[in-house]
GROMACS .gro file of C-alpha atoms in nm:
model
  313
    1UNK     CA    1  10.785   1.072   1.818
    2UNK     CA    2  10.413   1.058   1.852
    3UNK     CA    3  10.424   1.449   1.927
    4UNK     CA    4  10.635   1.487   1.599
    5UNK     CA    5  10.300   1.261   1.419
    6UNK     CA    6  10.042   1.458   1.609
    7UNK     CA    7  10.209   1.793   1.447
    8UNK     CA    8  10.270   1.662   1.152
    9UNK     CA    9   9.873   1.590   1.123
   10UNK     CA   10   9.786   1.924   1.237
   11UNK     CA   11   9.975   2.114   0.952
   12UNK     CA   12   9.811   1.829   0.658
   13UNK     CA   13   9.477   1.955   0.858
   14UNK     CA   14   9.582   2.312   0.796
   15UNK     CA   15   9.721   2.282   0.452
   16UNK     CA   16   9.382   2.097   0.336
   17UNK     CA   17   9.164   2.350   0.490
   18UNK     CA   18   9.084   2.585   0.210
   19UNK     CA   19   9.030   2.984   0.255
   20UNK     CA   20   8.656   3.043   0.193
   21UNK     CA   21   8.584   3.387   0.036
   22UNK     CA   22   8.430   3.481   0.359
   23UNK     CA   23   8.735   3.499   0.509
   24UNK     CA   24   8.928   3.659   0.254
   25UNK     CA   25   8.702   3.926   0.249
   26UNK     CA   26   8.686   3.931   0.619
   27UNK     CA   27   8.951   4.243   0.664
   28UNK     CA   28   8.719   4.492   0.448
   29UNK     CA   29   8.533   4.500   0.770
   30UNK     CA   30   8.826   4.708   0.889
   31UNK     CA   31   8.926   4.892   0.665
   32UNK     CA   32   8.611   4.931   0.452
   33UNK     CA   33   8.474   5.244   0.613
   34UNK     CA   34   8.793   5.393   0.591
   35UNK     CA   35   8.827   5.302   0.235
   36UNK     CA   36   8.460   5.410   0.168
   37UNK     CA   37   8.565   5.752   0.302
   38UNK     CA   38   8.875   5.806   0.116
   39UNK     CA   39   8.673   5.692  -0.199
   40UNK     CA   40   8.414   5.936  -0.100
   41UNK     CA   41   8.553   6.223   0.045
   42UNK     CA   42   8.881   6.255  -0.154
   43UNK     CA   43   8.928   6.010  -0.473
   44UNK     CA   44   8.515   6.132  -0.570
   45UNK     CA   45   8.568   6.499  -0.565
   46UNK     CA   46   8.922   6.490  -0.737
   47UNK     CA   47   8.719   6.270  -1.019
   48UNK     CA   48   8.434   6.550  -1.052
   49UNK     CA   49   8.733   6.808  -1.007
   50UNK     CA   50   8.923   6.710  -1.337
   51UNK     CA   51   8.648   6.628  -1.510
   52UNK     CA   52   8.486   6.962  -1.498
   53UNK     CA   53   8.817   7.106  -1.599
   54UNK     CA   54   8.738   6.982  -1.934
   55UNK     CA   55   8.360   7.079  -1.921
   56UNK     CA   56   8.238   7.380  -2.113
   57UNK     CA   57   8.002   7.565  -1.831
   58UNK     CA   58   7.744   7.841  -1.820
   59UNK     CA   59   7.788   8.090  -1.585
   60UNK     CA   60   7.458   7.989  -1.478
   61UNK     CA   61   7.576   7.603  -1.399
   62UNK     CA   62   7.464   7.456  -1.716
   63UNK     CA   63   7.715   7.179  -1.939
   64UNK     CA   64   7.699   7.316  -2.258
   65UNK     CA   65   7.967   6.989  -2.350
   66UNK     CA   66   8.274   6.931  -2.369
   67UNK     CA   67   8.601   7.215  -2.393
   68UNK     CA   68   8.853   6.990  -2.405
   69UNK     CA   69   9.192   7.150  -2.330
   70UNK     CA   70   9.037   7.525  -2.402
   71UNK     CA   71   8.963   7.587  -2.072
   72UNK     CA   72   9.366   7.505  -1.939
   73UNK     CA   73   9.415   7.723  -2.234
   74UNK     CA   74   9.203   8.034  -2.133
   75UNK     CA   75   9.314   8.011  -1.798
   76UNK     CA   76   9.761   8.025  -1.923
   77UNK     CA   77   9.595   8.353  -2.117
   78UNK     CA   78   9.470   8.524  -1.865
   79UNK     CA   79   9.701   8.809  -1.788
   80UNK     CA   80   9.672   8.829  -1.435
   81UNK     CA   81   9.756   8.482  -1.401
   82UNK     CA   82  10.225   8.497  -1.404
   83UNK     CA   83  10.159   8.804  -1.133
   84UNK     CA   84   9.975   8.561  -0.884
   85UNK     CA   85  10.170   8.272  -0.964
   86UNK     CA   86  10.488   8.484  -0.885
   87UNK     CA   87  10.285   8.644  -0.549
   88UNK     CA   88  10.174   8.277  -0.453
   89UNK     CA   89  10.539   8.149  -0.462
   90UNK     CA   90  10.649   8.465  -0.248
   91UNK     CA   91  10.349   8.478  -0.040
   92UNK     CA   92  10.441   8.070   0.056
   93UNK     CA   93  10.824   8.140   0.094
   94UNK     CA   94  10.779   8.476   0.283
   95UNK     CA   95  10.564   8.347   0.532
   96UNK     CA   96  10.712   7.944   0.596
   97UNK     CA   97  11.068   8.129   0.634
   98UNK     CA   98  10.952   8.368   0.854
   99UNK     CA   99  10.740   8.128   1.081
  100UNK     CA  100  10.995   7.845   1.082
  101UNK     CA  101  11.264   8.152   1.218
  102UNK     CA  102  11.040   8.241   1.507
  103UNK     CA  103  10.882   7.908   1.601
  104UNK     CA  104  11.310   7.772   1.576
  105UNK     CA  105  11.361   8.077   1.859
  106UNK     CA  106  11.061   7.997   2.024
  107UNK     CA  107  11.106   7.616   2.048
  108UNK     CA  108  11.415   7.689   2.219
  109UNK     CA  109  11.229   7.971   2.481
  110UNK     CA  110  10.976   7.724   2.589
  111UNK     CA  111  11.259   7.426   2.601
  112UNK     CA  112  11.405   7.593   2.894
  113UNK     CA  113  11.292   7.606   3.273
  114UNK     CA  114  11.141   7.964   3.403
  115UNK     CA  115  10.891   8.051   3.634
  116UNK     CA  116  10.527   8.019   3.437
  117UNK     CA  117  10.665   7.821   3.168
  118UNK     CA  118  10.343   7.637   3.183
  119UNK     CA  119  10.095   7.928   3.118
  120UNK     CA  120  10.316   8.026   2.874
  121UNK     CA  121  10.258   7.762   2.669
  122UNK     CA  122   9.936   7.711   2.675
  123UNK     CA  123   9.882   8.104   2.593
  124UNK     CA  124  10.062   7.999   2.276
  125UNK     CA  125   9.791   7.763   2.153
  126UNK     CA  126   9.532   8.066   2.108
  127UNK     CA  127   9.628   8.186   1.802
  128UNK     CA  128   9.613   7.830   1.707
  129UNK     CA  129   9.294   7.737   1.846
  130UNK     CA  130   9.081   8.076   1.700
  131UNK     CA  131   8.949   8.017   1.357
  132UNK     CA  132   9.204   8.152   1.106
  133UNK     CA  133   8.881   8.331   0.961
  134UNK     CA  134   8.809   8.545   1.275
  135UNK     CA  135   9.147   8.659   1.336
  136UNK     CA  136   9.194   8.717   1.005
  137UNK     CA  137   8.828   9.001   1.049
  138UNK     CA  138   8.999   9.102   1.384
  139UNK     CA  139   9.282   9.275   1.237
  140UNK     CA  140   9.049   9.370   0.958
  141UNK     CA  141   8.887   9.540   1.218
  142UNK     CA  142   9.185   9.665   1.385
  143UNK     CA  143   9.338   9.767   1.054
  144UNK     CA  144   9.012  10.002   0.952
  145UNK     CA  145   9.122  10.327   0.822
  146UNK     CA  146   8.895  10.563   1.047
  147UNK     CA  147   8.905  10.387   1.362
  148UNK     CA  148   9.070  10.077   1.393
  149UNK     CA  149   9.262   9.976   1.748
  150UNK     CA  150   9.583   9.927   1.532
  151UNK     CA  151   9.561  10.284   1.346
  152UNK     CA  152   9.489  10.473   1.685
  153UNK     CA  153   9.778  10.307   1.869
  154UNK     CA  154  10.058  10.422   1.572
  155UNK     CA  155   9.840  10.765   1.627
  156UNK     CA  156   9.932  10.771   1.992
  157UNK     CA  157  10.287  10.644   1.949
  158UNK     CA  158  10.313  10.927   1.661
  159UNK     CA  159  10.409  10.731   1.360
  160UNK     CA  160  10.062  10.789   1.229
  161UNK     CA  161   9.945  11.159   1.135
  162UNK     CA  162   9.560  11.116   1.035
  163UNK     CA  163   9.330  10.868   1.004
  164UNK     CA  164   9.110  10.796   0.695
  165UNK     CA  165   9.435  10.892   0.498
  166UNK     CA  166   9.636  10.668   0.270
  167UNK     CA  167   9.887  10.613   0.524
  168UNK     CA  168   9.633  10.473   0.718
  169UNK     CA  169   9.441  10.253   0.466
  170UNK     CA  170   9.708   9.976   0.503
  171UNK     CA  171   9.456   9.713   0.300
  172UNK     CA  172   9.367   9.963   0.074
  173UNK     CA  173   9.721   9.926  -0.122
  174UNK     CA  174   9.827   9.622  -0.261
  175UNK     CA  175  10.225   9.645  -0.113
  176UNK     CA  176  10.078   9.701   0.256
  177UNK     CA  177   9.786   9.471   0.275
  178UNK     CA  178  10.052   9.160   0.156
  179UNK     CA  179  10.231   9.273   0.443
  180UNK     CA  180   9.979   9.256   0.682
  181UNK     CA  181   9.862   8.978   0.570
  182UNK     CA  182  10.207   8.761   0.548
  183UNK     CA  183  10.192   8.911   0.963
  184UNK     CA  184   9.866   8.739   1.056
  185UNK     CA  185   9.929   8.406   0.830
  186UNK     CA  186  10.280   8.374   0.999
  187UNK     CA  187  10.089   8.481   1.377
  188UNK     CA  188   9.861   8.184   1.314
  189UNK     CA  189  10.116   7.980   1.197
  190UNK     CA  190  10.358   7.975   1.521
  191UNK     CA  191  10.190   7.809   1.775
  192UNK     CA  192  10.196   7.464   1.515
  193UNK     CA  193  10.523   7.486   1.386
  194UNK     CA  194  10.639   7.585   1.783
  195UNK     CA  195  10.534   7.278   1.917
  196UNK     CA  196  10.651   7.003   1.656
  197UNK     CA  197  11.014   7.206   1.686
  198UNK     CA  198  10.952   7.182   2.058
  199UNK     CA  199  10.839   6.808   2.061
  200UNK     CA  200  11.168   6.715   1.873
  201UNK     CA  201  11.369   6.939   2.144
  202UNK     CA  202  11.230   6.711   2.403
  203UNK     CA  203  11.308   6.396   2.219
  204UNK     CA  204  11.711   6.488   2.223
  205UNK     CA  205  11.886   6.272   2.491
  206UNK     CA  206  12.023   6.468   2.747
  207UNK     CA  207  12.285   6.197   2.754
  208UNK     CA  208  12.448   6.379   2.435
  209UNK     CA  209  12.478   6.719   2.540
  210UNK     CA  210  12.679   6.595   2.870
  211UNK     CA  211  12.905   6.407   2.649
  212UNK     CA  212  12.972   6.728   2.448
  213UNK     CA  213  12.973   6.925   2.782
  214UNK     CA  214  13.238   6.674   2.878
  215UNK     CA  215  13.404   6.687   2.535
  216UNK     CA  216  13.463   7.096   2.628
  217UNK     CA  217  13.207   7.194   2.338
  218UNK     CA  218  13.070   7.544   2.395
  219UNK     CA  219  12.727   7.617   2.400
  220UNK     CA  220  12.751   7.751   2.000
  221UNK     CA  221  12.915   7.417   1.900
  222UNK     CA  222  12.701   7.225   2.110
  223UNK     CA  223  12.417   7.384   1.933
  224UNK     CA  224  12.504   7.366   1.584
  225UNK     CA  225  12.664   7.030   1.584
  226UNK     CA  226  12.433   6.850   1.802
  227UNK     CA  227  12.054   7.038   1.808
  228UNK     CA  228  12.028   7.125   1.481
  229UNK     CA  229  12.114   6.791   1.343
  230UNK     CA  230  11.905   6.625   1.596
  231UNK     CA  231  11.621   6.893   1.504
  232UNK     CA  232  11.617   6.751   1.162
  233UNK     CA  233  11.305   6.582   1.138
  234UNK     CA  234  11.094   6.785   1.341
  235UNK     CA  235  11.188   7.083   1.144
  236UNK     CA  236  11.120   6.912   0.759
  237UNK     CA  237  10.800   6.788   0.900
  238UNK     CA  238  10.727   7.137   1.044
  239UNK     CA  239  10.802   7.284   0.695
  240UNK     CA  240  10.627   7.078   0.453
  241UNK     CA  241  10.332   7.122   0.653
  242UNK     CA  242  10.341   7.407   0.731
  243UNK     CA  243  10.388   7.495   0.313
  244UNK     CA  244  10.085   7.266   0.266
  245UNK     CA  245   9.884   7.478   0.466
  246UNK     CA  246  10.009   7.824   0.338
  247UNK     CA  247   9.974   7.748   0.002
  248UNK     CA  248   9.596   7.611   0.060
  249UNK     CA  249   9.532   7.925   0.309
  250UNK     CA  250   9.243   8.121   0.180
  251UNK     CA  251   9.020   8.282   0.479
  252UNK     CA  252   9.311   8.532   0.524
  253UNK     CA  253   9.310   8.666   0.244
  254UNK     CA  254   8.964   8.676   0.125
  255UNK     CA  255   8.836   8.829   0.494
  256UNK     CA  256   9.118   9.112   0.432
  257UNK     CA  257   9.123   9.210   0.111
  258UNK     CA  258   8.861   8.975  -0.117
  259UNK     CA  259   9.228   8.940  -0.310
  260UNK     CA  260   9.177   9.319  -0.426
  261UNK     CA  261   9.235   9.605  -0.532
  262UNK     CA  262   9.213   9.378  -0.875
  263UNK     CA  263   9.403   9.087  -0.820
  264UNK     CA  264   9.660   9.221  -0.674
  265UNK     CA  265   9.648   9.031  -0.354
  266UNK     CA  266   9.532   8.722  -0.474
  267UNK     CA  267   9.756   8.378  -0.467
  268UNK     CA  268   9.651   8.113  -0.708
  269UNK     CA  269   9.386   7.946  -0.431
  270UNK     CA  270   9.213   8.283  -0.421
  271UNK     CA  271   9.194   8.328  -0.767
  272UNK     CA  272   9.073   8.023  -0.822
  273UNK     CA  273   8.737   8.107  -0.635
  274UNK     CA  274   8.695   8.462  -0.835
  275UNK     CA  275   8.699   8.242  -1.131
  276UNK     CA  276   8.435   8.037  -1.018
  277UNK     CA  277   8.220   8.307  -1.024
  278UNK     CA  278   8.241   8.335  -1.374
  279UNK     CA  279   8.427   8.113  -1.566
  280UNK     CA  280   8.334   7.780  -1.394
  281UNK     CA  281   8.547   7.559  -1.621
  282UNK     CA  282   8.895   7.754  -1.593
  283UNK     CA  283   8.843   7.765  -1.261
  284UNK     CA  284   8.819   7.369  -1.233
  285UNK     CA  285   9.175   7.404  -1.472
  286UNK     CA  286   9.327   7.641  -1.177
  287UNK     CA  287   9.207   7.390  -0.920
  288UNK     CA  288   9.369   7.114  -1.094
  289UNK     CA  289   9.707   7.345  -1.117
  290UNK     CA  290   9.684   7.382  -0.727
  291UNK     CA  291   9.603   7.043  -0.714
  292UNK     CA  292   9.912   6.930  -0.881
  293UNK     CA  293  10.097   7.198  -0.699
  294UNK     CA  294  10.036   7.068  -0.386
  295UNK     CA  295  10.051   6.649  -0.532
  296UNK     CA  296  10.424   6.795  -0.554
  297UNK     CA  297  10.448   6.932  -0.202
  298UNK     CA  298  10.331   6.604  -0.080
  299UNK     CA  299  10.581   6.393  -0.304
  300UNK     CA  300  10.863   6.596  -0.133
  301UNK     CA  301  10.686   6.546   0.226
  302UNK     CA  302  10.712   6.154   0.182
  303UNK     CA  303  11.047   6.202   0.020
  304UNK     CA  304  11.155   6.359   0.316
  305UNK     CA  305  10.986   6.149   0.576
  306UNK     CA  306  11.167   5.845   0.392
  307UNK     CA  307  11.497   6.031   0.422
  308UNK     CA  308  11.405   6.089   0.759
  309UNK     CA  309  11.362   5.728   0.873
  310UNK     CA  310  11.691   5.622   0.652
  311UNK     CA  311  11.866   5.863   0.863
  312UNK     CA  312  11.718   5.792   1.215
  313UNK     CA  313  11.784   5.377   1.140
   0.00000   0.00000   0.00000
């Protein structure tokens, strides 16, 4: 009884007790800096972003006022602009489809046991851990029309006849250099996608593929009704971020081609930097396209990741 009083006063203590202001403000210490650097780094320059999309600019820098919607306007006239939107969506689905296919095949390699497995996979990280920019001037390099390591080897190997020749000035024509380039975004893109697939390979319980080896399922069945299913979440994550960073990728293409001849290997990122150089306010209207662009990507990455957890619980 007397405990039952003694608790009794406690909670009329607690209820009484009022919450000062210091102590409601007490979590900001936490999660102030972060919220400081979101403010900062990303909410700030999205402001400034959209803002100057509906500035009329100089070429020289100077606000000459404000466009209004002309510069969203300008920028849906510009003829180039359906071509690179059409290349951009290619460029993205060319080079995630490709890159999920391998990394999917090489998930599985590096799943199983052999002899060096180790060094195998830590020989994978190197494309990843190189800056996208310098391998993207190595095969530059090895791509050069006169001399390049790439040009001499289909010389030796006789599927190359001359050098300085069209045949061999592969970034010199629009159709070739995309295909080069869709090569070294999807050889930088491997190692990433590799070892999220390979992380959710690992996470499968080896309890369910002796129950289907018990069951008499086949390797085949065992794989397509049991892995892939299981695969699921690694894989969407894989994909959406791995679209997230194609779409965004922009040392590639501007080390290997500058997005020429023209615009004819330019996505919508690219383009939106050769704007810059001289139309400074439809350029802010193409970065508020990407912007949205990816917004959407995002939307279906949480979408997913929702789905993801529905499905797992």
């Amino acid at each position: 009884m007397s405990v039952s009083i003694a608790e009794d006063g406690a909670v009329a203590r607690t209820r009484r007790r009022p919450i000062t202001i210091a102590a409601r403000l007490a979590p900001l210490i936490w999660v102030g800096p972060a919220l400081a650097l979101i403010i900062v780094v990303v909410l700030w320059p999205v402001v400034i972003m959209v803002h100057t999309a509906f500035q009329h600019i100089s070429p020289d820098g100077f606000i000459l006022g404000s466009a209004g919607w002309k510069n969203f306007v300008y920028l849906w006239q510009e003829p180039d602009l359906v071509p690179i939107l059409l290349r951009t969506v290619i460029w993205v689905a060319t080079i995630v489809i490709g890159t999920m296919s391998i990394s999917l095949v090489m998930a599985q390699l590096f799943n199983q046991k052999f002899p060096g497995r180790r060094a195998a996979r830590w020989a994978l990280i190197a494309p990843w851990a190189a800056s996208v920019m310098m391998t993207a001037i190595v095969f530059r390099w090895g791509l050069n029309a006169n001399n390049g390591v790439i040009n001499i080897m289909l010389h030796d190997l006789g599927l190359l006849k001359s050098f300085n020749s069209d045949a061999s000035d592969w970034l010199g024509t629009p159709t070739s250099a995309m295909v080069w380039m869709i090569i070294v975004a999807i050889f930088v893109s491997i190692p990433f996608s590799t070892y999220a697939l390979l992380a959710g390979l690992q996470a499968i319980p080896t309890d369910v593929y002796e129950a289907a080896r018990v069951d008499g399922a086949g390797a085949w069945r065992t794989y397509v009704s049991i892995t892939l299913p299981l695969l699921r979440p690694a894989f969407i994550v894989a994909l959406l971020i791995n679209m997230m960073n194609v779409f965004n990728s922009f040392p590639i293409i501007w080390e290997m081609t500058r997005g020429g001849p023209g615009h004819q290997t330019s996505t919508t990122t690219t383009f939106m930097y050769q704007l810059k150089q001289s139309y400074i306010g439809e350029s802010a209207a193409m970065s508020v396209v990407n912007f949205g662009l990816v917004i959407l990507i995002v939307i279906v990455y949480l979408r997913a990741t929702v789905w993801n957890k529905e499905a797992a619980s």
